[in-house]
């Protein structure tokens, strides 16, 4: 905190140094995605330290105990490879915990050694370590490239690769929600059922990481997409991938390998993106949109028009994962707020291009950086102050240092409880998001207004 006081206003080009990174490591994303498979035990193929870190990051965000196994590399495995460790682990896990699925992700160490997960799974199967009807799947997640978003995407692709097309199309639509909260996954399922479209959502952490406390212990929660459902994704009539970074790879794989046509959309945050999602659903399933959906849409339009006077021209600094930040930038710009400083920790020029398009349409140019860090965001804020910061918990230091209202959003949120129960996606999610933003803005007005101008209602 004290160090942030010394963040210089002058910005110097930095290429080899990241300060206060806006991302974390690949396996965390893979582990989160794996928890969206029914009866799955995520497995970290590396040392115990990696697994402990990934589990604790997810536990601290979701406030749920995250179970995961590890290959427990020591010196021997680090030199000669972790084949034997993983085969032993598969045997132990199925014997002791009896999951339906083990979803293995690699780590920096096992990737550097060059362990081949599929070869190890083959050996485990041939030696009878994988019981009949059980599944092992795996994703490469070397953390020295990409970010937690890349790891999530890689695990989702591994889920798509379970597809076994029969040649007979079902009436179902695959929806890949991307890295959103469990409540968002629930909200996507609710919207699809309102439109009358039967979907397979994967991954699906609804009912896993927002499950009720019943007093009864269960090793595996009731929620999650099943392997049977994943096998059928190759027979779907189409796939909607919500987010280029988290979901598109899996959708394109199903398109090219199983001839399931895919549409890549933004995450449905706000009016425009939710409209596009509903429209895409309507088209792919050949249904019409019921009045109940139009009713919810109308409520969001009403709230935007009631709140617009408070939002107009308010400057925002935004940091987070690319799919979320793109959708949120469009949402904020559409209600005449001005996201002026925008950072994602995940690299990729496409991000900057897309943000430039959104802000150009709104009539201005923002500071934008992919693969950037929060030190740069802080410097930008010092040069051009903002009315609101939106980002993960680590932004609280900047918010305190600069005395700016702060909305916790994205991953990780470590210092607040309950976020996994309230959606951001869809029209309902839009209502929730706008209400939180307006509360912050007006609370600040109440605090800062002079005695003469202080009013009951602004
Ligand atoms: S960065 Fe690599 S070594 Fe570090 S915790 Fe992540 S996977 Fe493990």
CSV table of N, CA and C in Angstrom, one decimal, residues 5 23 36 54 67-68 113 133 153 168 208 210 213 234 236 253 321:
chain,number,residue,atom,x,y,z
A,5,UNK,N,1.9,4.7,-3.1
A,5,UNK,CA,2.0,6.2,-2.9
A,5,UNK,C,3.1,6.7,-3.8
A,23,UNK,N,-3.3,-10.6,-14.1
A,23,UNK,CA,-3.7,-12.0,-14.5
A,23,UNK,C,-3.1,-12.9,-13.5
A,36,UNK,N,-16.9,-27.4,-13.5
A,36,UNK,CA,-18.2,-27.3,-14.2
A,36,UNK,C,-18.5,-28.7,-14.8
A,54,UNK,N,-3.5,-23.0,-6.6
A,54,UNK,CA,-4.6,-22.9,-7.4
A,54,UNK,C,-5.9,-23.1,-6.6
A,67,UNK,N,-11.9,-29.0,-4.0
A,67,UNK,CA,-11.1,-30.3,-3.9
A,67,UNK,C,-10.3,-30.4,-5.2
A,68,UNK,N,-9.1,-30.8,-5.1
A,68,UNK,CA,-8.3,-31.1,-6.3
A,68,UNK,C,-7.1,-32.0,-5.9
A,113,UNK,N,9.1,-30.5,-18.9
A,113,UNK,CA,9.6,-31.8,-19.0
A,113,UNK,C,9.1,-32.5,-20.3
A,133,UNK,N,-16.6,-47.0,-17.6
A,133,UNK,CA,-17.5,-45.9,-17.5
A,133,UNK,C,-17.0,-44.6,-17.0
A,153,UNK,N,-9.8,-21.7,-21.3
A,153,UNK,CA,-10.1,-22.0,-22.7
A,153,UNK,C,-9.6,-23.4,-23.1
A,168,UNK,N,-26.4,-38.4,-36.2
A,168,UNK,CA,-27.9,-38.0,-36.1
A,168,UNK,C,-28.0,-36.8,-35.3
A,208,UNK,N,-22.7,-26.1,-8.3
A,208,UNK,CA,-21.4,-26.7,-7.8
A,208,UNK,C,-20.8,-25.7,-6.9
A,210,UNK,N,-22.1,-22.6,-6.1
A,210,UNK,CA,-23.1,-21.8,-5.4
A,210,UNK,C,-24.2,-22.7,-4.8
A,213,UNK,N,-26.1,-24.9,1.5
A,213,UNK,CA,-25.6,-25.6,2.6
A,213,UNK,C,-26.7,-26.4,3.2
A,234,UNK,N,-21.4,-33.1,-30.1
A,234,UNK,CA,-21.1,-33.3,-31.6
A,234,UNK,C,-22.3,-33.5,-32.4
A,236,UNK,N,-25.1,-31.6,-31.8
A,236,UNK,CA,-26.0,-30.4,-31.7
A,236,UNK,C,-26.2,-29.7,-33.0
A,253,UNK,N,-13.5,-25.9,-32.6
A,253,UNK,CA,-13.1,-27.4,-32.8
A,253,UNK,C,-14.4,-28.2,-33.1
A,321,UNK,N,-10.6,-9.6,-17.3
A,321,UNK,CA,-10.3,-10.6,-18.4
A,321,UNK,C,-10.9,-10.1,-19.7
